[in-house]
């Protein structure tokens, strides 16, 4: 696209791949992220959506169905293999969701402090528009997981009927805080896994035999600890195999740059302006704005053994220093484009975690390169792949508050977008014009190639597919593939 007057040009990224063990960290720069505003329409009526329809999630109706009457449902993932294929097991589709009791006296925004991993199943040949997901209950026996709260992760089918559940073991120390929904002693966070078994018969799917192992805690060098910042993030493990490095298993996760909160200083690379760009900010300007408080990254780790019980940290593959504080639920999606494997890194982020001077919607962001570690090119030049309808000319409202003023009532309609095979994107409903969610969104579809993404509005009804549509693409019978 032609440059927008008044905005800096995005950083030049080569997409070149580096050894996963090397210390090259790609930057999502201020120059890149400022393309979000450069591409936003300044002339829309207040409260409309100012972003291109190509990067805007279609509007979710206010009268969306409730997926389950007993539990709120948010972050969700499928049973997969190491290539992010979604597995039908003995004729069932199986999904895992963070869940919290709807009737325990706390509200939807207090879900994080009460989160457990639950699971749902339905027959693979069910009609996704009509047949409900059956709730199977909590995945782990009460009190058996590491930590006292279970946050997001991913689940892989291993040999036979073994499954590995990678999850975030969050430990809150302060009961009052749990009940009040935050503000107390910072929680501990570890990445953990549980190895167990999946079973299925004519009636249902169930799990047993989970053995839990703690895998990783932040090191304070590459990945920030809670001592360094009570608001740190260390969570959301997603494991995968890389065809370029056969025999290895990698994990991406959400982290923050190591070091004490407030000590980081933005660098020229974090800004990423081209030489002589008349619209560039100066380093002093950016540092005096306090933008250095925002230090999100996407971490990488490699398994040291076949059982996936021992892992080593590698340097982050992406940093958002001085751009955004949270790059959550990262995933690697490998797609063959014209005979070449392209690596898409997708990660979700919020309006309220942007650094001073930066602005973008809640949604999913994407980056493409030639390897797991590469000089990632942000999709659409900005990084934004799919945002909730938002008027970026107006300030964001409080994420969990009622929508007030002129802002688009769908700015927090959905979150925790997860890109599935064929570009199907699932997410959960948060707030549609003040109607709170806690249920899965209609699945939407994005087409992406050459670093350009586009919402497919011919999919479903005006771009909205079935609610909670997480179809499987590989069938496994328990004894192997069929
Ligand atoms: C995203 C998220 C994840 C975390 C979970 C906690 O919605 O913030 O990063 O694991 O929610 O509820």
Tab-separated table of C-alpha atoms and ligand atoms in Angstrom:
chain	number	residue	atom	x	y	z
A	1	UNK	CA	0.000	0.000	0.000
A	2	UNK	CA	1.012	3.605	-0.569
A	3	UNK	CA	2.593	5.256	2.500
A	4	UNK	CA	0.166	7.261	4.652
A	5	UNK	CA	1.294	10.882	5.010
A	6	UNK	CA	2.370	11.676	8.560
A	7	UNK	CA	3.218	8.079	9.480
A	8	UNK	CA	6.624	6.399	9.533
A	9	UNK	CA	7.315	3.540	7.137
A	10	UNK	CA	7.331	0.030	8.598
A	11	UNK	CA	10.653	-1.640	9.392
A	12	UNK	CA	12.243	-3.718	6.636
A	13	UNK	CA	12.259	-7.373	7.714
A	14	UNK	CA	14.059	-9.991	5.599
A	15	UNK	CA	12.103	-13.062	6.874
A	16	UNK	CA	15.506	-14.817	6.834
A	17	UNK	CA	15.704	-17.902	9.055
A	18	UNK	CA	18.331	-18.346	11.787
A	19	UNK	CA	19.329	-21.386	13.813
A	20	UNK	CA	16.622	-21.850	16.472
A	21	UNK	CA	19.401	-21.961	19.093
A	22	UNK	CA	20.963	-18.654	18.006
A	23	UNK	CA	20.281	-15.417	19.808
A	24	UNK	CA	18.551	-13.440	17.061
A	25	UNK	CA	15.259	-12.053	18.350
A	26	UNK	CA	12.930	-10.536	15.798
A	27	UNK	CA	11.371	-7.193	16.765
A	28	UNK	CA	7.797	-6.118	16.341
A	29	UNK	CA	8.779	-2.480	16.164
A	30	UNK	CA	7.029	0.804	16.846
A	31	UNK	CA	7.455	1.541	13.132
A	32	UNK	CA	5.582	-1.709	12.346
A	33	UNK	CA	2.820	-1.259	14.909
A	34	UNK	CA	2.241	2.374	13.897
A	35	UNK	CA	0.990	0.958	10.576
A	36	UNK	CA	-2.185	-0.055	12.467
A	37	UNK	CA	-3.080	3.609	12.849
A	38	UNK	CA	-1.665	4.455	9.413
A	39	UNK	CA	-4.138	1.947	7.927
A	40	UNK	CA	-7.049	3.030	10.138
A	41	UNK	CA	-9.728	5.366	8.731
A	42	UNK	CA	-9.812	8.768	10.462
A	43	UNK	CA	-13.102	9.755	8.837
A	44	UNK	CA	-15.532	7.154	10.205
A	45	UNK	CA	-18.478	8.320	12.310
A	46	UNK	CA	-17.569	8.042	16.019
A	47	UNK	CA	-18.086	4.532	17.364
A	48	UNK	CA	-17.940	2.769	14.022
A	49	UNK	CA	-15.131	0.424	13.077
A	50	UNK	CA	-12.127	2.327	11.725
A	51	UNK	CA	-10.127	-0.675	10.524
A	52	UNK	CA	-10.301	-2.351	7.135
A	53	UNK	CA	-12.947	-5.116	6.876
A	54	UNK	CA	-10.049	-7.377	5.821
A	55	UNK	CA	-8.701	-7.298	9.386
A	56	UNK	CA	-11.961	-6.887	11.312
A	57	UNK	CA	-13.869	-9.759	12.877
A	58	UNK	CA	-17.489	-9.706	11.634
A	59	UNK	CA	-20.052	-8.603	14.239
A	60	UNK	CA	-21.265	-11.243	16.683
A	61	UNK	CA	-25.038	-11.002	17.292
A	62	UNK	CA	-26.071	-9.981	20.825
A	63	UNK	CA	-28.352	-13.001	21.180
A	64	UNK	CA	-25.542	-15.551	20.938
A	65	UNK	CA	-26.253	-18.998	22.432
A	66	UNK	CA	-24.776	-20.067	25.781
A	67	UNK	CA	-22.494	-23.032	25.248
A	68	UNK	CA	-22.868	-24.358	28.779
A	69	UNK	CA	-25.157	-23.231	31.623
A	70	UNK	CA	-22.822	-24.369	34.412
A	71	UNK	CA	-19.469	-23.001	33.369
A	72	UNK	CA	-18.077	-19.950	31.680
A	73	UNK	CA	-15.853	-20.953	28.801
A	74	UNK	CA	-12.933	-18.945	27.448
A	75	UNK	CA	-9.473	-19.887	26.042
A	76	UNK	CA	-9.996	-23.050	23.990
A	77	UNK	CA	-7.824	-25.460	22.002
A	78	UNK	CA	-8.235	-28.762	20.174
A	79	UNK	CA	-6.614	-32.142	20.586
A	80	UNK	CA	-3.750	-31.902	18.085
A	81	UNK	CA	-0.638	-33.653	16.844
A	82	UNK	CA	2.805	-32.036	16.634
A	83	UNK	CA	1.895	-30.427	13.293
A	84	UNK	CA	-1.183	-28.610	14.675
A	85	UNK	CA	-3.489	-31.064	12.907
A	86	UNK	CA	-6.760	-31.401	14.815
A	87	UNK	CA	-7.383	-35.001	15.785
A	88	UNK	CA	-10.634	-36.906	15.689
A	89	UNK	CA	-10.183	-39.647	18.293
A	90	UNK	CA	-12.260	-42.808	17.795
A	91	UNK	CA	-14.907	-40.772	16.033
A	92	UNK	CA	-14.990	-37.839	18.487
A	93	UNK	CA	-13.825	-34.244	18.260
A	94	UNK	CA	-12.368	-33.138	21.592
A	95	UNK	CA	-11.634	-29.605	22.786
A	96	UNK	CA	-10.133	-28.192	25.972
A	97	UNK	CA	-11.241	-24.909	27.508
A	98	UNK	CA	-10.539	-22.808	30.527
A	99	UNK	CA	-13.745	-22.982	32.542
A	100	UNK	CA	-15.076	-21.421	35.749
A	101	UNK	CA	-18.255	-22.062	37.698
A	102	UNK	CA	-21.042	-19.660	36.645
A	103	UNK	CA	-22.851	-20.085	39.970
A	104	UNK	CA	-20.109	-19.734	42.584
A	105	UNK	CA	-20.784	-16.096	43.383
A	106	UNK	CA	-18.006	-14.439	41.429
A	107	UNK	CA	-18.406	-12.702	38.090
A	108	UNK	CA	-17.042	-13.405	34.626
A	109	UNK	CA	-14.095	-11.040	35.111
A	110	UNK	CA	-13.005	-13.028	38.159
A	111	UNK	CA	-12.676	-16.179	36.048
A	112	UNK	CA	-8.877	-16.006	35.834
A	113	UNK	CA	-8.543	-16.599	39.574
A	114	UNK	CA	-10.823	-19.619	39.418
A	115	UNK	CA	-9.763	-21.194	36.147
A	116	UNK	CA	-9.686	-24.940	35.546
A	117	UNK	CA	-9.149	-26.856	32.329
A	118	UNK	CA	-12.372	-28.514	31.217
A	119	UNK	CA	-13.100	-30.572	28.134
A	120	UNK	CA	-15.931	-31.010	25.652
A	121	UNK	CA	-16.573	-33.649	23.022
A	122	UNK	CA	-18.985	-34.349	20.182
A	123	UNK	CA	-19.176	-36.888	17.378
A	124	UNK	CA	-16.975	-35.993	14.450
A	125	UNK	CA	-19.906	-36.391	12.080
A	126	UNK	CA	-22.171	-34.085	14.163
A	127	UNK	CA	-23.737	-31.013	12.583
A	128	UNK	CA	-21.673	-28.105	13.945
A	129	UNK	CA	-24.573	-25.713	13.438
A	130	UNK	CA	-27.016	-27.783	15.532
A	131	UNK	CA	-25.294	-30.325	17.770
A	132	UNK	CA	-23.956	-28.983	21.068
A	133	UNK	CA	-20.589	-29.762	22.568
A	134	UNK	CA	-20.994	-32.178	25.489
A	135	UNK	CA	-19.258	-30.984	28.636
A	136	UNK	CA	-17.001	-33.689	30.114
A	137	UNK	CA	-16.097	-31.806	33.319
A	138	UNK	CA	-12.684	-30.883	34.681
A	139	UNK	CA	-9.794	-32.611	32.969
A	140	UNK	CA	-7.711	-33.126	36.122
A	141	UNK	CA	-8.776	-34.513	39.493
A	142	UNK	CA	-9.324	-31.659	42.007
A	143	UNK	CA	-6.113	-30.601	43.705
A	144	UNK	CA	-3.883	-32.763	41.508
A	145	UNK	CA	-2.400	-30.176	39.172
A	146	UNK	CA	0.708	-28.138	39.873
A	147	UNK	CA	-0.421	-24.781	41.203
A	148	UNK	CA	-3.944	-23.967	42.338
A	149	UNK	CA	-5.244	-22.469	39.090
A	150	UNK	CA	-4.944	-23.875	35.589
A	151	UNK	CA	-4.320	-21.471	32.729
A	152	UNK	CA	-3.951	-21.970	29.008
A	153	UNK	CA	-1.956	-24.452	27.071
A	154	UNK	CA	-2.300	-27.108	24.410
A	155	UNK	CA	-2.989	-30.846	24.222
A	156	UNK	CA	-1.232	-33.393	22.052
A	157	UNK	CA	-2.113	-36.974	21.252
A	158	UNK	CA	1.008	-39.104	21.655
A	159	UNK	CA	1.527	-42.854	21.035
A	160	UNK	CA	-1.587	-45.003	21.408
A	161	UNK	CA	-4.056	-43.334	23.749
A	162	UNK	CA	-1.523	-41.182	25.643
A	163	UNK	CA	-2.048	-37.450	25.747
A	164	UNK	CA	0.277	-34.711	26.926
A	165	UNK	CA	-1.481	-31.649	28.287
A	166	UNK	CA	0.836	-28.629	28.399
A	167	UNK	CA	-0.580	-25.947	30.677
A	168	UNK	CA	0.187	-22.936	32.814
A	169	UNK	CA	0.335	-23.786	36.513
A	170	UNK	CA	-0.631	-20.536	38.208
A	171	UNK	CA	-0.500	-20.339	41.986
A	172	UNK	CA	-2.356	-17.607	43.861
A	173	UNK	CA	-1.212	-17.186	47.450
A	174	UNK	CA	-3.901	-15.004	48.711
A	175	UNK	CA	-7.411	-16.387	49.088
A	176	UNK	CA	-8.840	-12.903	49.514
A	177	UNK	CA	-7.285	-11.948	46.235
A	178	UNK	CA	-8.784	-14.943	44.497
A	179	UNK	CA	-12.227	-14.029	45.719
A	180	UNK	CA	-11.860	-10.359	44.974
A	181	UNK	CA	-10.342	-10.902	41.560
A	182	UNK	CA	-6.852	-9.522	41.785
A	183	UNK	CA	-4.762	-6.900	43.440
A	184	UNK	CA	-3.007	-9.036	46.068
A	185	UNK	CA	0.237	-10.984	46.128
A	186	UNK	CA	1.510	-11.774	42.638
A	187	UNK	CA	0.946	-15.396	41.616
A	188	UNK	CA	3.679	-17.859	40.739
A	189	UNK	CA	3.654	-19.211	37.227
A	190	UNK	CA	5.213	-22.346	35.831
A	191	UNK	CA	4.809	-24.208	32.583
A	192	UNK	CA	3.799	-27.786	33.338
A	193	UNK	CA	2.574	-30.859	31.581
A	194	UNK	CA	0.419	-33.817	32.458
A	195	UNK	CA	0.727	-37.179	30.736
A	196	UNK	CA	-2.448	-39.221	30.823
A	197	UNK	CA	-4.812	-41.335	28.757
A	198	UNK	CA	-7.819	-40.612	26.576
A	199	UNK	CA	-10.696	-43.083	26.346
A	200	UNK	CA	-13.825	-43.153	24.233
A	201	UNK	CA	-16.837	-45.454	23.937
A	202	UNK	CA	-20.251	-45.196	22.321
A	203	UNK	CA	-21.448	-42.635	24.885
A	204	UNK	CA	-18.557	-40.442	25.813
A	205	UNK	CA	-14.921	-39.409	26.026
A	206	UNK	CA	-12.990	-39.429	29.284
A	207	UNK	CA	-9.444	-39.101	30.592
A	208	UNK	CA	-7.475	-40.663	33.436
A	209	UNK	CA	-4.047	-41.386	34.840
A	210	UNK	CA	-2.565	-37.891	34.648
A	211	UNK	CA	0.969	-37.483	35.985
A	212	UNK	CA	2.057	-33.878	36.360
A	213	UNK	CA	5.576	-32.556	35.781
A	214	UNK	CA	6.776	-28.987	36.223
A	215	UNK	CA	8.739	-28.045	33.101
A	216	UNK	CA	9.874	-24.420	33.214
A	217	UNK	CA	9.975	-21.372	35.464
A	218	UNK	CA	11.229	-17.992	34.247
A	219	UNK	CA	14.995	-17.491	34.464
A	220	UNK	CA	15.049	-13.714	35.009
A	221	UNK	CA	17.534	-13.273	32.141
A	222	UNK	CA	15.555	-13.948	29.006
A	223	UNK	CA	12.201	-14.282	30.729
A	224	UNK	CA	10.987	-12.020	33.497
A	225	UNK	CA	10.190	-13.391	36.958
A	226	UNK	CA	7.514	-12.286	39.402
A	227	UNK	CA	10.222	-10.869	41.667
A	228	UNK	CA	11.216	-8.581	38.799
A	229	UNK	CA	7.640	-7.600	37.971
A	230	UNK	CA	4.468	-8.656	39.814
A	231	UNK	CA	2.613	-8.113	36.533
A	232	UNK	CA	4.875	-10.485	34.580
A	233	UNK	CA	3.554	-13.032	32.105
A	234	UNK	CA	4.904	-16.556	31.784
A	235	UNK	CA	2.324	-18.853	30.293
A	236	UNK	CA	0.433	-20.479	27.419
A	237	UNK	CA	2.752	-23.285	26.164
A	238	UNK	CA	2.250	-24.588	22.612
A	239	UNK	CA	4.526	-27.398	21.379
A	240	UNK	CA	5.271	-28.386	17.798
A	241	UNK	CA	7.701	-30.177	15.501
A	242	UNK	CA	9.669	-28.256	12.886
A	243	UNK	CA	10.275	-30.109	9.601
A	244	UNK	CA	13.543	-28.164	9.271
A	245	UNK	CA	14.827	-29.761	12.517
A	246	UNK	CA	13.600	-33.357	12.517
A	247	UNK	CA	13.470	-35.139	15.853
A	248	UNK	CA	13.235	-31.957	17.923
A	249	UNK	CA	10.211	-30.671	19.803
A	250	UNK	CA	9.879	-26.944	20.355
A	251	UNK	CA	7.599	-24.889	22.550
A	252	UNK	CA	6.490	-21.286	22.165
A	253	UNK	CA	5.010	-19.443	25.136
A	254	UNK	CA	4.157	-15.939	26.385
A	255	UNK	CA	6.886	-14.112	28.300
A	256	UNK	CA	8.250	-10.696	29.139
A	257	UNK	CA	11.790	-9.434	28.637
A	258	UNK	CA	13.932	-10.330	31.675
A	259	UNK	CA	14.963	-7.604	34.134
A	260	UNK	CA	13.340	-5.448	36.797
A	261	UNK	CA	10.198	-3.635	35.770
A	262	UNK	CA	11.006	-0.111	34.612
A	263	UNK	CA	14.715	-0.724	34.067
A	264	UNK	CA	14.444	-1.571	30.402
A	265	UNK	CA	15.403	1.215	28.000
A	266	UNK	CA	14.025	1.214	24.466
A	267	UNK	CA	16.600	0.815	21.693
A	268	UNK	CA	16.780	2.010	18.082
A	269	UNK	CA	15.950	-1.584	17.022
A	270	UNK	CA	12.760	-1.527	19.103
A	271	UNK	CA	11.737	1.634	17.250
A	272	UNK	CA	12.792	0.227	13.871
A	273	UNK	CA	12.541	3.453	11.872
A	274	UNK	CA	14.216	3.652	8.495
A	275	UNK	CA	17.122	5.998	8.174
A	276	UNK	CA	16.021	9.559	7.519
A	277	UNK	CA	12.305	8.834	8.037
A	278	UNK	CA	10.827	12.295	8.655
A	279	UNK	CA	8.037	10.791	10.771
A	280	UNK	CA	10.319	8.838	13.077
A	281	UNK	CA	10.259	9.431	16.845
A	282	UNK	CA	13.503	10.001	18.682
A	283	UNK	CA	14.751	7.494	21.224
A	284	UNK	CA	14.625	10.151	23.963
A	285	UNK	CA	11.038	10.992	23.160
A	286	UNK	CA	9.995	7.343	23.362
A	287	UNK	CA	11.917	6.618	26.549
A	288	UNK	CA	10.573	9.687	28.302
A	289	UNK	CA	7.018	8.575	27.432
A	290	UNK	CA	7.439	5.473	29.625
A	291	UNK	CA	7.031	3.098	26.661
A	292	UNK	CA	9.759	0.911	28.194
A	293	UNK	CA	7.245	-0.523	30.667
A	294	UNK	CA	5.801	-2.682	27.896
A	295	UNK	CA	8.046	-5.659	27.159
A	296	UNK	CA	6.060	-8.604	25.780
A	297	UNK	CA	7.857	-11.448	24.085
A	298	UNK	CA	7.251	-14.831	22.519
A	299	UNK	CA	9.552	-17.344	24.162
A	300	UNK	CA	11.067	-20.482	22.693
A	301	UNK	CA	12.171	-23.669	24.441
A	302	UNK	CA	13.430	-27.012	23.141
A	303	UNK	CA	12.809	-30.445	24.652
A	304	UNK	CA	15.897	-32.260	25.924
A	305	UNK	CA	14.331	-35.733	26.026
A	306	UNK	CA	11.791	-37.811	24.138
A	307	UNK	CA	9.417	-37.882	27.121
A	308	UNK	CA	9.184	-34.078	26.890
A	309	UNK	CA	9.778	-33.802	30.638
A	310	UNK	CA	13.004	-31.755	30.351
A	311	UNK	CA	13.258	-28.471	28.500
A	312	UNK	CA	15.823	-25.736	27.906
A	313	UNK	CA	15.096	-22.088	27.255
A	314	UNK	CA	16.226	-20.506	24.008
A	315	UNK	CA	16.145	-16.736	23.449
A	316	UNK	CA	12.742	-15.258	22.563
A	317	UNK	CA	11.811	-15.452	18.865
A	318	UNK	CA	9.913	-12.159	18.972
A	319	UNK	CA	9.975	-9.159	21.245
A	320	UNK	CA	7.485	-6.319	21.456
A	321	UNK	CA	9.609	-4.097	23.676
A	322	UNK	CA	8.210	-0.548	23.796
A	323	UNK	CA	5.253	-1.699	21.680
A	324	UNK	CA	3.093	-4.058	23.732
A	325	UNK	CA	3.262	-5.858	27.081
A	326	UNK	CA	1.403	-9.041	26.158
A	327	UNK	CA	1.884	-11.483	23.304
A	328	UNK	CA	-0.394	-14.276	24.518
A	329	UNK	CA	-1.202	-17.823	23.426
A	330	UNK	CA	1.467	-17.879	20.696
A	331	UNK	CA	1.268	-20.635	18.101
A	332	UNK	CA	3.358	-21.610	15.082
A	333	UNK	CA	1.481	-22.480	11.951
A	334	UNK	CA	3.568	-23.830	9.064
A	335	UNK	CA	2.113	-23.356	5.582
A	336	UNK	CA	3.581	-24.364	2.262
A	337	UNK	CA	3.584	-21.398	-0.121
A	338	UNK	CA	4.788	-22.030	-3.663
A	339	UNK	CA	6.919	-24.986	-2.599
A	340	UNK	CA	8.434	-23.284	0.428
A	341	UNK	CA	7.524	-23.678	4.095
A	342	UNK	CA	6.464	-20.359	5.613
A	343	UNK	CA	6.204	-20.055	9.389
A	344	UNK	CA	3.324	-17.987	10.697
A	345	UNK	CA	3.553	-16.961	14.317
A	346	UNK	CA	0.130	-15.940	15.640
A	347	UNK	CA	-0.366	-14.359	19.054
A	348	UNK	CA	-3.223	-12.506	20.736
A	349	UNK	CA	-2.990	-9.067	22.302
A	350	UNK	CA	-5.047	-6.326	23.891
A	351	UNK	CA	-5.762	-2.633	23.423
A	352	UNK	CA	-4.810	-1.856	27.011
A	353	UNK	CA	-1.383	-3.531	26.865
A	354	UNK	CA	0.004	-1.204	24.160
A	355	UNK	CA	2.887	1.082	25.077
A	356	UNK	CA	2.522	4.880	25.246
A	357	UNK	CA	1.940	6.300	21.768
A	358	UNK	CA	0.805	2.980	20.260
A	359	UNK	CA	-2.773	1.935	19.567
A	360	UNK	CA	-4.411	-1.216	18.223
A	361	UNK	CA	-7.462	-3.413	18.806
A	362	UNK	CA	-7.983	-6.594	20.834
A	363	UNK	CA	-7.366	-9.481	18.489
A	364	UNK	CA	-4.863	-11.792	16.867
A	365	UNK	CA	-1.595	-10.606	15.410
A	366	UNK	CA	0.584	-12.457	12.903
A	367	UNK	CA	4.199	-12.583	11.765
A	368	UNK	CA	5.710	-14.580	8.885
A	369	UNK	CA	9.231	-15.844	8.297
A	370	UNK	CA	11.268	-18.661	6.772
A	371	UNK	CA	11.856	-20.517	10.047
A	372	UNK	CA	10.846	-20.778	13.686
A	373	UNK	CA	13.477	-18.165	14.391
A	374	UNK	CA	13.557	-15.585	11.665
A	375	UNK	CA	13.387	-11.897	10.985
A	376	UNK	CA	9.606	-12.018	11.131
A	377	UNK	CA	7.612	-9.771	8.842
A	378	UNK	CA	4.430	-8.568	10.567
A	379	UNK	CA	1.366	-9.530	8.492
A	380	UNK	CA	-0.221	-6.670	6.585
A	381	UNK	CA	2.941	-4.690	7.507
A	382	UNK	CA	1.397	-3.847	10.889
A	383	UNK	CA	1.021	-7.252	12.575
A	384	UNK	CA	-2.744	-6.962	12.929
A	385	UNK	CA	-4.515	-9.995	11.465
A	386	UNK	CA	-7.990	-9.852	13.028
A	387	UNK	CA	-9.311	-7.258	15.476
A	388	UNK	CA	-12.629	-6.748	17.205
A	389	UNK	CA	-14.625	-3.891	15.602
A	390	UNK	CA	-13.129	-0.757	17.162
A	391	UNK	CA	-12.970	2.943	16.453
A	392	UNK	CA	-9.240	3.467	16.852
A	393	UNK	CA	-9.784	7.249	16.694
A	394	UNK	CA	-11.336	7.054	20.154
A	395	UNK	CA	-9.708	5.822	23.355
A	396	UNK	CA	-10.383	2.262	24.485
A	397	UNK	CA	-12.864	1.671	27.278
A	398	UNK	CA	-12.023	-0.380	30.325
A	399	UNK	CA	-11.801	-3.952	29.062
A	400	UNK	CA	-14.059	-5.474	31.656
A	401	UNK	CA	-16.339	-2.526	32.286
A	402	UNK	CA	-19.557	-1.743	30.533
A	403	UNK	CA	-19.028	-0.081	27.200
A	404	UNK	CA	-19.648	3.602	27.617
A	405	UNK	CA	-19.368	6.776	25.581
A	406	UNK	CA	-19.117	6.603	21.850
A	407	UNK	CA	-16.732	3.679	21.478
A	408	UNK	CA	-17.847	0.703	19.390
A	409	UNK	CA	-19.801	-1.686	21.642
A	410	UNK	CA	-18.011	-4.607	20.039
A	411	UNK	CA	-14.455	-3.521	20.852
A	412	UNK	CA	-14.183	-6.435	23.318
A	413	UNK	CA	-16.615	-8.756	21.549
A	414	UNK	CA	-14.136	-11.634	21.342
A	415	UNK	CA	-10.662	-12.636	22.473
A	416	UNK	CA	-8.215	-15.513	22.600
A	417	UNK	CA	-8.314	-16.096	18.870
A	418	UNK	CA	-6.698	-19.324	17.845
A	419	UNK	CA	-5.843	-20.087	14.215
A	420	UNK	CA	-6.783	-23.612	13.133
A	421	UNK	CA	-6.032	-25.506	9.907
A	422	UNK	CA	-7.563	-23.846	6.818
A	423	UNK	CA	-7.435	-20.435	8.473
A	424	UNK	CA	-10.455	-21.071	10.702
A	425	UNK	CA	-10.198	-18.773	13.702
A	426	UNK	CA	-11.976	-19.596	16.932
A	427	UNK	CA	-12.280	-17.332	19.960
A	428	UNK	CA	-14.522	-16.738	22.960
A	429	UNK	CA	-17.197	-14.088	23.394
A	430	UNK	CA	-16.324	-11.474	25.992
A	431	UNK	CA	-18.600	-8.433	25.646
A	432	UNK	CA	-21.075	-7.708	22.830
A	433	UNK	CA	-22.655	-4.289	23.385
A	434	UNK	CA	-22.528	-4.891	27.126
A	435	UNK	CA	-23.838	-8.486	26.942
A	436	UNK	CA	-21.164	-10.580	28.624
A	437	UNK	CA	-20.065	-13.848	27.060
A	438	UNK	CA	-18.223	-16.818	28.457
A	439	UNK	CA	-19.080	-18.975	25.491
A	440	UNK	CA	-17.357	-19.737	22.189
A	441	UNK	CA	-17.692	-17.255	19.320
A	442	UNK	CA	-18.796	-18.046	15.810
A	443	UNK	CA	-15.698	-19.311	14.026
A	444	UNK	CA	-14.453	-17.031	11.254
A	445	UNK	CA	-12.010	-17.667	8.425
A	446	UNK	CA	-8.953	-15.759	7.370
A	447	UNK	CA	-7.051	-16.433	4.175
A	448	UNK	CA	-3.357	-15.690	4.334
A	449	UNK	CA	-0.465	-15.867	1.926
A	450	UNK	CA	2.712	-13.843	1.364
A	451	UNK	CA	2.219	-12.089	4.671
A	452	UNK	CA	-1.184	-10.667	3.708
A	453	UNK	CA	-4.287	-11.805	5.600
A	454	UNK	CA	-7.910	-11.239	4.702
A	455	UNK	CA	-11.160	-12.105	6.456
A	456	UNK	CA	-13.201	-14.388	4.199
A	457	UNK	CA	-16.664	-12.819	4.232
A	458	UNK	CA	-18.034	-15.536	1.945
A	459	UNK	CA	-17.517	-18.049	4.796
A	460	UNK	CA	-20.674	-18.929	6.789
A	461	UNK	CA	-23.138	-16.053	7.042
A	462	UNK	CA	-21.402	-12.815	6.122
A	463	UNK	CA	-18.186	-14.253	7.477
A	464	UNK	CA	-19.575	-15.854	10.654
A	465	UNK	CA	-19.405	-19.657	10.733
A	466	UNK	CA	-20.957	-21.968	13.337
A	467	UNK	CA	-20.408	-21.116	17.029
A	468	UNK	CA	-17.449	-23.036	18.457
A	469	UNK	CA	-16.552	-24.639	15.142
A	470	UNK	CA	-13.311	-26.572	15.704
A	471	UNK	CA	-13.392	-29.287	13.064
A	472	UNK	CA	-10.865	-32.114	12.961
A	473	UNK	CA	-8.746	-32.919	9.918
A	474	UNK	CA	-6.937	-36.137	10.951
A	475	UNK	CA	-8.632	-39.309	12.236
A	476	UNK	CA	-6.997	-41.579	14.805
A	477	UNK	CA	-8.513	-44.847	15.991
A	478	UNK	CA	-6.394	-45.424	19.044
A	479	UNK	CA	-4.293	-48.057	17.296
A	480	UNK	CA	-2.959	-45.622	14.735
A	481	UNK	CA	-4.172	-43.600	11.798
A	482	UNK	CA	-7.144	-44.785	9.779
B	1	LIG	C1	-5.837	-15.154	27.466
B	1	LIG	C2	-5.270	-15.414	28.847
B	1	LIG	C3	-4.102	-16.374	28.767
B	1	LIG	C4	-4.145	-17.012	30.128
B	1	LIG	C5	-5.620	-17.054	30.447
B	1	LIG	C6	-5.956	-16.865	31.886
B	1	LIG	O1	-7.221	-14.946	27.471
B	1	LIG	O2	-4.889	-14.201	29.436
B	1	LIG	O3	-2.892	-15.735	28.487
B	1	LIG	O4	-3.546	-18.275	30.088
B	1	LIG	O5	-6.229	-16.046	29.684
B	1	LIG	O6	-7.323	-16.845	32.090
